[in-house]
PDB file of C-alpha atoms in Angstrom:
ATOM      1  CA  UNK A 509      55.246  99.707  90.232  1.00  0.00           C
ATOM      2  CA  UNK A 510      55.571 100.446  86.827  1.00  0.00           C
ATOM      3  CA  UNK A 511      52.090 103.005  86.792  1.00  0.00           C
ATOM      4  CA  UNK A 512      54.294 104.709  89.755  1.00  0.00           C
ATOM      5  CA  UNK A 513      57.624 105.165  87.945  1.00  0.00           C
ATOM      6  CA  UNK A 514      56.572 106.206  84.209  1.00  0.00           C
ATOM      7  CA  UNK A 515      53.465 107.987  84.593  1.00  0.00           C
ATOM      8  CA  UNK A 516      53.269 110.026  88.256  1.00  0.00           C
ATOM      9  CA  UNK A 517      54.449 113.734  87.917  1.00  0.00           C
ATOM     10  CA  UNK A 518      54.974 113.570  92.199  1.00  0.00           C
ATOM     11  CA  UNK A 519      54.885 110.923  94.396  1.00  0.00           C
ATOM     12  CA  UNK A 520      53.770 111.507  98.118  1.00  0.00           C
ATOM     13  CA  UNK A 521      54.534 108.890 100.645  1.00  0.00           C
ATOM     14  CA  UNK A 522      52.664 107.918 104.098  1.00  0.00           C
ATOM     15  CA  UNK A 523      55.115 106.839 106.484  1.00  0.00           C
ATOM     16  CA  UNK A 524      53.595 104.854 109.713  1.00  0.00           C
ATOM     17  CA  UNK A 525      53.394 101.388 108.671  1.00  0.00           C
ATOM     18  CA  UNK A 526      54.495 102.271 104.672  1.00  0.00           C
ATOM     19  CA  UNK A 527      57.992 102.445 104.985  1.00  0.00           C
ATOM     20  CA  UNK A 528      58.458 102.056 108.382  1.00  0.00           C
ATOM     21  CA  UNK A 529      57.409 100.302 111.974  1.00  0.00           C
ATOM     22  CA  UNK A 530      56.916 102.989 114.561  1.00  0.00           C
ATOM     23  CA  UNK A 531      53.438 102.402 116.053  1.00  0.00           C
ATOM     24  CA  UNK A 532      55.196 100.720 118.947  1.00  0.00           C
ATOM     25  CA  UNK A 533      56.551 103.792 120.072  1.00  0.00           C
ATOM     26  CA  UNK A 534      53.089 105.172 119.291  1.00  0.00           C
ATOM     27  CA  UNK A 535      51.110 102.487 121.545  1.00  0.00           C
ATOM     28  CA  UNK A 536      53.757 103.217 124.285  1.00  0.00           C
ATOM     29  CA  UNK A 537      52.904 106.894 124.101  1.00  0.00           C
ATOM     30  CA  UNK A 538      49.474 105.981 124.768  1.00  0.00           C
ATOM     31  CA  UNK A 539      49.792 103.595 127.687  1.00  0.00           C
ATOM     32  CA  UNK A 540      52.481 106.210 129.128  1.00  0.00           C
ATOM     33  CA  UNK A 541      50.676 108.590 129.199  1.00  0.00           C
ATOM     34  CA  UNK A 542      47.662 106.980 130.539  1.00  0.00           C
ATOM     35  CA  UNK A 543      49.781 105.869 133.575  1.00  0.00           C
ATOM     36  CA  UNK A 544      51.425 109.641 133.544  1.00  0.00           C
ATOM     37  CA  UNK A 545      47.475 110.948 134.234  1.00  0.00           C
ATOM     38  CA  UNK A 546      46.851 108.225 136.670  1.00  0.00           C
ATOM     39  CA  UNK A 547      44.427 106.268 134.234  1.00  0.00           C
ATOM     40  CA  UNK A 548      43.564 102.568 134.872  1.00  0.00           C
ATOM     41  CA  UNK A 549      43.497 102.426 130.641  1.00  0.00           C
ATOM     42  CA  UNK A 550      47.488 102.181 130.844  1.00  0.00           C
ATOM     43  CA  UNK A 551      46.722  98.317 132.118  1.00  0.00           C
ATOM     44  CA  UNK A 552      44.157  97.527 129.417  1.00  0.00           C
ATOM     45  CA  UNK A 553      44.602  99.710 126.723  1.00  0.00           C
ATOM     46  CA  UNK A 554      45.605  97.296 123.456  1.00  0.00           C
ATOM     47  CA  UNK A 555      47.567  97.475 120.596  1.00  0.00           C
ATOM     48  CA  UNK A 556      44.520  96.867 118.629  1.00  0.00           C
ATOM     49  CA  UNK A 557      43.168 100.220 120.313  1.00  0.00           C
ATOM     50  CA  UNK A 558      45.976 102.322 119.048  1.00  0.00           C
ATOM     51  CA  UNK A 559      45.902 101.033 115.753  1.00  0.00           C
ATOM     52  CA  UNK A 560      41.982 102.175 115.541  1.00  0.00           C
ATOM     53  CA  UNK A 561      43.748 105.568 115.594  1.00  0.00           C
ATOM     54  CA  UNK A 562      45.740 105.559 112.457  1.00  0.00           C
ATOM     55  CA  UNK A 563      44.650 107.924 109.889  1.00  0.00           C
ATOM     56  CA  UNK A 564      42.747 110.586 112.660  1.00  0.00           C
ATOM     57  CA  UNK A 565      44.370 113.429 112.806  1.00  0.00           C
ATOM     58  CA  UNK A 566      45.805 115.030 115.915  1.00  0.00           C
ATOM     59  CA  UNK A 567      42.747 117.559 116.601  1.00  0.00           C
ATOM     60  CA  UNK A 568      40.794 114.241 116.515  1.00  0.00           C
ATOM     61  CA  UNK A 569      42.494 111.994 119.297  1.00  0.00           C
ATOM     62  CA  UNK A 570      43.194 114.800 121.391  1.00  0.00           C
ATOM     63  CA  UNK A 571      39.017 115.771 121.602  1.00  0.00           C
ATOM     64  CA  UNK A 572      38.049 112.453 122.305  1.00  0.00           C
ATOM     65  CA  UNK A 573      36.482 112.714 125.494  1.00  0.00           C
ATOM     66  CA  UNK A 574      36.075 108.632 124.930  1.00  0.00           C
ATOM     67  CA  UNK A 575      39.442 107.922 125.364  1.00  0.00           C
ATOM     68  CA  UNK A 576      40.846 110.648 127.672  1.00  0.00           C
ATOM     69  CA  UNK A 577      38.074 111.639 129.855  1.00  0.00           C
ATOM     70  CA  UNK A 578      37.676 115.852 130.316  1.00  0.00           C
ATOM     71  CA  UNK A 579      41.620 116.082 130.373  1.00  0.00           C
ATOM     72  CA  UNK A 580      42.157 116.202 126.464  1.00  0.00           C
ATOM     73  CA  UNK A 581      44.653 119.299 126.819  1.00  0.00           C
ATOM     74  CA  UNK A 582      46.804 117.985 129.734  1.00  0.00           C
ATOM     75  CA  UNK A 583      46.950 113.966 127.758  1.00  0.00           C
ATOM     76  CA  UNK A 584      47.956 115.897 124.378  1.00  0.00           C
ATOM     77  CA  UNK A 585      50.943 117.607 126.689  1.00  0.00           C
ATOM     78  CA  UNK A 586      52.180 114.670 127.840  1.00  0.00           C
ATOM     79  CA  UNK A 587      52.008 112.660 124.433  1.00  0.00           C
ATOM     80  CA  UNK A 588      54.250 115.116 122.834  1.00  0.00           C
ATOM     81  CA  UNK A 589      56.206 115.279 125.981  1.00  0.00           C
ATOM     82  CA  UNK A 590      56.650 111.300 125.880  1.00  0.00           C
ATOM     83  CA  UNK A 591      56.582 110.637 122.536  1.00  0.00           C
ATOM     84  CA  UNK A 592      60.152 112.729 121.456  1.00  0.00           C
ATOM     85  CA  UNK A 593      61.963 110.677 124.332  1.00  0.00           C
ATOM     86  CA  UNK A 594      61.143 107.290 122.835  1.00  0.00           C
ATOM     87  CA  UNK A 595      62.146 108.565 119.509  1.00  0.00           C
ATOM     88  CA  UNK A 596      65.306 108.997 121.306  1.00  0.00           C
ATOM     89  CA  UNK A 597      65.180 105.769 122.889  1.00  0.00           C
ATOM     90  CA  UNK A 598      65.216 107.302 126.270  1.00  0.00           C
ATOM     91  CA  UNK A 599      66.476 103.657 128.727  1.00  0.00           C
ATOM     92  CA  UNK A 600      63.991 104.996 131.502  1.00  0.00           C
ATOM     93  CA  UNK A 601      60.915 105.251 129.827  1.00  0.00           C
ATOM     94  CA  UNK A 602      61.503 101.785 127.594  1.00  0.00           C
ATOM     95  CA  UNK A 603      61.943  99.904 131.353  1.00  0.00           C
ATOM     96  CA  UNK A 604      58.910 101.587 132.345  1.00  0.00           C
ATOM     97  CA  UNK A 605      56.628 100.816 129.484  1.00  0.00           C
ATOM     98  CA  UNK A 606      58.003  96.947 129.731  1.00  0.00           C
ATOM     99  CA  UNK A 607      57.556  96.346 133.633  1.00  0.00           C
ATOM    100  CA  UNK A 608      53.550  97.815 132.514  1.00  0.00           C
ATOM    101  CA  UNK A 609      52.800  95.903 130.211  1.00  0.00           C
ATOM    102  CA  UNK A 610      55.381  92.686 130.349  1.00  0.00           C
ATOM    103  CA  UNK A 611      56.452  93.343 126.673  1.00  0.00           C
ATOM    104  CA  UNK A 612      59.713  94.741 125.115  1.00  0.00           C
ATOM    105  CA  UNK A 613      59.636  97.874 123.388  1.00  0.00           C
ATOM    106  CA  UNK A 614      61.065  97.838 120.105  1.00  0.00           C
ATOM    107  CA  UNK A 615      62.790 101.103 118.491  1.00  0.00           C
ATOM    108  CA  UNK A 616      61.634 102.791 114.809  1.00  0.00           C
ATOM    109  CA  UNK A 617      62.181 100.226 112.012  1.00  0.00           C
ATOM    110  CA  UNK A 618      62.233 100.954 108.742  1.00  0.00           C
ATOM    111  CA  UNK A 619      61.161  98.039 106.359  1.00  0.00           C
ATOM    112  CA  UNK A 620      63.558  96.546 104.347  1.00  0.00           C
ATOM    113  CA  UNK A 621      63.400  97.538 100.592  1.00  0.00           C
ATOM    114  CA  UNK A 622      62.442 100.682 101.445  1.00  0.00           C
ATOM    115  CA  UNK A 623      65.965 102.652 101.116  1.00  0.00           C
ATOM    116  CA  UNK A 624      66.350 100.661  98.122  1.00  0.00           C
ATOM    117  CA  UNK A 625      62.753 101.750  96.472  1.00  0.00           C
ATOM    118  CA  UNK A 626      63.151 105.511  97.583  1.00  0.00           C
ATOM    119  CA  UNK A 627      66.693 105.298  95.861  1.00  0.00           C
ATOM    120  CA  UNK A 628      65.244 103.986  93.025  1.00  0.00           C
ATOM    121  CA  UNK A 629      62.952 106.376  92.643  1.00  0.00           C
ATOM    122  CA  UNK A 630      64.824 109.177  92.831  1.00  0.00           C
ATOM    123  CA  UNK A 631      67.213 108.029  90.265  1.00  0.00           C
ATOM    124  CA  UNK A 632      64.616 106.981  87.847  1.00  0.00           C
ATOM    125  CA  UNK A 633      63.612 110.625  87.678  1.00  0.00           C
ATOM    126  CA  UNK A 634      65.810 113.177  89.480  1.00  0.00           C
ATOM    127  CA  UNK A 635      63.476 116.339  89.372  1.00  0.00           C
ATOM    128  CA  UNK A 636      60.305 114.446  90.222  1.00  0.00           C
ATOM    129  CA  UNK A 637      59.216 115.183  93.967  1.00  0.00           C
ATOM    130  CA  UNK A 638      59.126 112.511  96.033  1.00  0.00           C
ATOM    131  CA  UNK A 639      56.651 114.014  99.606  1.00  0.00           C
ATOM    132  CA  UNK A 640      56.610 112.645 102.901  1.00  0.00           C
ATOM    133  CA  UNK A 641      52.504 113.233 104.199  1.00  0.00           C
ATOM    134  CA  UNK A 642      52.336 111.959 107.258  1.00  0.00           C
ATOM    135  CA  UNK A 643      50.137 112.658 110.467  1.00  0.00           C
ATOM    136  CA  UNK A 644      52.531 113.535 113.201  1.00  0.00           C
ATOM    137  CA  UNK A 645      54.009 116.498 114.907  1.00  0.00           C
ATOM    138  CA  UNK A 646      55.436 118.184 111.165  1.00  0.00           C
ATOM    139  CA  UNK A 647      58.775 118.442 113.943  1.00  0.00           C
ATOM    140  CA  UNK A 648      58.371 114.889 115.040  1.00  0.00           C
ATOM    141  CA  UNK A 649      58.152 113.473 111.709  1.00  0.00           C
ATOM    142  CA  UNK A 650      61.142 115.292 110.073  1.00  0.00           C
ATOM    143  CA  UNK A 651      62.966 113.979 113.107  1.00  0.00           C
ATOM    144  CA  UNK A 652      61.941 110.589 112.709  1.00  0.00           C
ATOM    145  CA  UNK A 653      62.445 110.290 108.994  1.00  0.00           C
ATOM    146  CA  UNK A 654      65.917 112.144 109.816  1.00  0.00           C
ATOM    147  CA  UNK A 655      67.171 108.905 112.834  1.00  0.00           C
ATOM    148  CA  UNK A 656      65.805 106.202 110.048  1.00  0.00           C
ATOM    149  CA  UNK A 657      68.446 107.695 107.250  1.00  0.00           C
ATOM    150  CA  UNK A 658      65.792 108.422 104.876  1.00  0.00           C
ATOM    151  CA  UNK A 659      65.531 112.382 104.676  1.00  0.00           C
ATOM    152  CA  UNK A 660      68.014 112.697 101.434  1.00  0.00           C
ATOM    153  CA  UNK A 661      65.164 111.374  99.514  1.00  0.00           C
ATOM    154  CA  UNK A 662      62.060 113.736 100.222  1.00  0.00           C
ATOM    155  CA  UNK A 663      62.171 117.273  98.222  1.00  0.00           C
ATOM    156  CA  UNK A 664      59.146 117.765 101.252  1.00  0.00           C
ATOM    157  CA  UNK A 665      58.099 116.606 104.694  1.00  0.00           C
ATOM    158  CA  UNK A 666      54.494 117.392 105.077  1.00  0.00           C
ATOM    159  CA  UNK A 667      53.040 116.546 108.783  1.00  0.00           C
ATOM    160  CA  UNK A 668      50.453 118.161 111.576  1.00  0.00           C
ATOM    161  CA  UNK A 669      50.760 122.237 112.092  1.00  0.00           C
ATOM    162  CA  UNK A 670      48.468 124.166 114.161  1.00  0.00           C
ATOM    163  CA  UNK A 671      45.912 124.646 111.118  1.00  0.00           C
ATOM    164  CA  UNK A 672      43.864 121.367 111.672  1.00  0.00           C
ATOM    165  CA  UNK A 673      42.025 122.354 108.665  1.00  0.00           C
ATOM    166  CA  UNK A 674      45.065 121.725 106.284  1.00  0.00           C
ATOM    167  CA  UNK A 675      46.455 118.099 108.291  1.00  0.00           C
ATOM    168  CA  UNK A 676      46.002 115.068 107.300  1.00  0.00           C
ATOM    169  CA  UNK A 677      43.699 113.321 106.550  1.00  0.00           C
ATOM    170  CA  UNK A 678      42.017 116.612 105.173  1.00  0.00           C
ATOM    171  CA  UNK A 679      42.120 116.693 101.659  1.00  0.00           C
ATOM    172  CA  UNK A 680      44.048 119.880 101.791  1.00  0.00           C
ATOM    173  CA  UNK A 681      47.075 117.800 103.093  1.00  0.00           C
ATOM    174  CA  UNK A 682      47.376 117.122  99.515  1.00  0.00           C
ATOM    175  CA  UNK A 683      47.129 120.784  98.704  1.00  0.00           C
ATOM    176  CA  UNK A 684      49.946 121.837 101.004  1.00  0.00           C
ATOM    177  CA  UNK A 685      52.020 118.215  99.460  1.00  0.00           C
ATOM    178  CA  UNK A 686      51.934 119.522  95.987  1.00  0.00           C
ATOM    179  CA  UNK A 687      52.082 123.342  96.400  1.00  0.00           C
ATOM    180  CA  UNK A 688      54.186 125.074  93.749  1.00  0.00           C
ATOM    181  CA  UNK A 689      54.740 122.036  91.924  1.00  0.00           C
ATOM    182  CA  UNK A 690      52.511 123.220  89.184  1.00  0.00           C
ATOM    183  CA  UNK A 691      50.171 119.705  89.181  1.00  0.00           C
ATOM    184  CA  UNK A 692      47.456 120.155  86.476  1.00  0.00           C
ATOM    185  CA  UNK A 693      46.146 117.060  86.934  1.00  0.00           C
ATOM    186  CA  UNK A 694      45.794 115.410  90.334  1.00  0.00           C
ATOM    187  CA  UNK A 695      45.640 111.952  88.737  1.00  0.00           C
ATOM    188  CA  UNK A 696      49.130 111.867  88.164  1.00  0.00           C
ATOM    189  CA  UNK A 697      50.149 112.297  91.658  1.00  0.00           C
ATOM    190  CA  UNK A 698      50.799 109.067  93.324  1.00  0.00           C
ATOM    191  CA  UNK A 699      49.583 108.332  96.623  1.00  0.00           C
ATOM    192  CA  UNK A 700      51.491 105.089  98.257  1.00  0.00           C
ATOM    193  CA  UNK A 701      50.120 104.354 101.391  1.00  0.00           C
ATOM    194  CA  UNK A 702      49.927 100.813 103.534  1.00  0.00           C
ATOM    195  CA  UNK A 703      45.537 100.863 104.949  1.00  0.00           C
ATOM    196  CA  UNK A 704      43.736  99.798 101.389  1.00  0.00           C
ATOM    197  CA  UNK A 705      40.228 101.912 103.181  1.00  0.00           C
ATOM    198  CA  UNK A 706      41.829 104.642 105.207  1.00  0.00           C
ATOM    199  CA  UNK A 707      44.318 105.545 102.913  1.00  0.00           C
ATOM    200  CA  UNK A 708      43.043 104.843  99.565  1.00  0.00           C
ATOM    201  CA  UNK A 709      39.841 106.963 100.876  1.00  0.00           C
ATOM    202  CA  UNK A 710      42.273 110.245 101.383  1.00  0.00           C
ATOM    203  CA  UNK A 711      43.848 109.649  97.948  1.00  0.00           C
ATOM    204  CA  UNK A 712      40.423 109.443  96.437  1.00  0.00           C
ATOM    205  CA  UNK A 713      39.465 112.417  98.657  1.00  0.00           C
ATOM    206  CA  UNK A 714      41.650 114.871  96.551  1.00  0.00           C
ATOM    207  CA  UNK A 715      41.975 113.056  93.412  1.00  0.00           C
ATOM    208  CA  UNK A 716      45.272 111.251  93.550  1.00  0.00           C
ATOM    209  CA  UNK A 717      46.219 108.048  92.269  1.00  0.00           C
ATOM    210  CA  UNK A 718      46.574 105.465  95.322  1.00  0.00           C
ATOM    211  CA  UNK A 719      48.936 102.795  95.770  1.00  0.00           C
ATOM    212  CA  UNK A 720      48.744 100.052  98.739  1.00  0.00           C
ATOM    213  CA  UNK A 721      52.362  98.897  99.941  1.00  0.00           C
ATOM    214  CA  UNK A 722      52.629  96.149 102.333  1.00  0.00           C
ATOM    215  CA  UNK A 723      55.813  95.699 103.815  1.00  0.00           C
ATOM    216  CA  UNK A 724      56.152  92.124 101.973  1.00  0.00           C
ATOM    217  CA  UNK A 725      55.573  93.951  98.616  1.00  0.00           C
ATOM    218  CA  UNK A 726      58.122  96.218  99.393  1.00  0.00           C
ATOM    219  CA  UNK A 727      61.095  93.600 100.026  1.00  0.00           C
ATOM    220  CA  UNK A 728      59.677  91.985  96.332  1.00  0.00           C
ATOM    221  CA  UNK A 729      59.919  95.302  94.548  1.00  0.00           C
ATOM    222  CA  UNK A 730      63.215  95.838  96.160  1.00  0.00           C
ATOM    223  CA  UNK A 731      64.269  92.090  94.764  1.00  0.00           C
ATOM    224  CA  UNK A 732      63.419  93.436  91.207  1.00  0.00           C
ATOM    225  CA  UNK A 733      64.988  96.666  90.908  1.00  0.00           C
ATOM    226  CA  UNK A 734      68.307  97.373  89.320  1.00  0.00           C
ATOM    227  CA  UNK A 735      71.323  96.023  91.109  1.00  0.00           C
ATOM    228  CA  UNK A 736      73.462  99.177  89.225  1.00  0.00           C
ATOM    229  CA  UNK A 737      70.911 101.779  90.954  1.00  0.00           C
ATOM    230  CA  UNK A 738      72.224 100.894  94.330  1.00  0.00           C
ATOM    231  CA  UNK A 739      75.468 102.350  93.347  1.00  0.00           C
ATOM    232  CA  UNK A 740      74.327 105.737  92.083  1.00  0.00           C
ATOM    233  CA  UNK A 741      74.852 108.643  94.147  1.00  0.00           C
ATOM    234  CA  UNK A 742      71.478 110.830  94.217  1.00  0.00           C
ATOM    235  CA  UNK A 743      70.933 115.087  93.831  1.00  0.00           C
ATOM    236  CA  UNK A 744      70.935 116.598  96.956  1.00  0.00           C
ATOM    237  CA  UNK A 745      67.191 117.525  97.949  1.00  0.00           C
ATOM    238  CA  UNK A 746      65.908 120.725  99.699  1.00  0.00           C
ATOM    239  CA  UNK A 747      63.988 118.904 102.322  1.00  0.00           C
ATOM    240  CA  UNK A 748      61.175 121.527 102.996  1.00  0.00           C
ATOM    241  CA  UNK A 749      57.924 121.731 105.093  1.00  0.00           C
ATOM    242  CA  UNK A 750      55.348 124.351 103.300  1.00  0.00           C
ATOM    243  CA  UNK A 751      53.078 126.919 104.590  1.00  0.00           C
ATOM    244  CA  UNK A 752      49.213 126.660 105.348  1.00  0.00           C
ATOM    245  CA  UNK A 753      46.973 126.499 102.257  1.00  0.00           C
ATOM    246  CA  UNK A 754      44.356 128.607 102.983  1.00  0.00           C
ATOM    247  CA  UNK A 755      40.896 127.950 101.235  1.00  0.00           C
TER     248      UNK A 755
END
């Protein structure tokens, strides 16, 4: 922790599985919208399978012919048709995902210490950006990180637009992360992420600095920080999304 708060000139955040528990609501999306198309792979499609999709980006899933069969276009409707009502914790859907698969959905969690670290951070060093990157909907995630309480702490909210070329886990993700922020050298951006390959490979992709944070090494750092942080009232952030870096 100490590299990350004396030496980074911006630090950029993943958010699935680094500061928070959503992939349930990501897995249910899946085997929803299997049973939506009429696709045995509602009843047998695992956990473990939607977990071998972190870190793909959007254009990536949504072409696999593996997974959906011809219908790519009409499954990548109904994700992002599904997906919004569970953020919202829609009653009907959360019955129908438990009487398919037997198991209790559970709503977005955010990991304890992570309020805590983001509030350190930002105190630490006021005009240092602190960037969400993650690989949602850019609309989906701001939403998301809105419902958890944790917005107040990103100067930026980076997620999937239309230009595939520029989302994560493109390199140019980075480019679109740190645009205007006048970043001479890309060492000094920190990457914190929570998959030591997958996302220590997209740091090293661009040139950042990469961090793994487990959510047990979170609630440790949290332990150690300074109780009289915690009582310090932070700068209000412009909480922006950026344009496509062309290039």
């Amino acid at each position: 922790m100490q590299k990350i708060t004396k030496d980074s000139k911006c630090i950029i955040f993943d958010w699935d599985g680094t500061l928070v528990s959503c992939e349930q609501l990501v897995h249910a999306s899946y085997v929803l919208t299997f049973l939506k198309m009429g696709n045995d792979k509602a009843f047998t499609w695992s956990e473990a399978d939607t977990h071998a999709q972190n870190g793909k980006s959007r254009q990536t899933i949504f072409s696999d012919t593996t997974i959906w069969g011809t219908n790519t276009k009409e499954a990548e409707e109904i994700f992002y048709q599904v997906y919004p009502r569970l953020q919202q914790n829609d009653s009907v859907l959360f019955q129908l995902y438990q009487d398919v698969t037997g198991k209790q959905l559970q709503p977005l969690m955010v990991y304890e210490g992570a309020k805590e670290f983001l509030h350190y951070l930002k105190i630490q060093k006021p005009n240092r950006p602190i960037v969400l990157l993650g690989a949602k909907n850019e609309e989906l995630l701001r939403k998301e990180v809105f419902e958890a309480g944790l917005i107040q702490y990103f100067n930026r909210i980076i997620g999937n637009t239309v230009h595939a070329d520029a989302n994560k886990p493109s390199p140019k993700a980075f480019d679109r992360a740190v645009v205007n922020y006048h970043i001479s050298d890309k060492s000094s951006v920190c990457y914190i992420g929570d998959n030591p390959q997958k996302d220590m490979a997209f740091a090293q992709s661009w040139g950042a600095t990469g961090f793994i944070l487990t959510p047990e090494k979170l609630r440790e750092i949290a332990q150690f920080l300074p109780q009289q942080v915690s009582h310090k009232t932070i700068p209000f952030v412009a909480c922006l999304s950026t344009p496509h870096i062309n290039g």
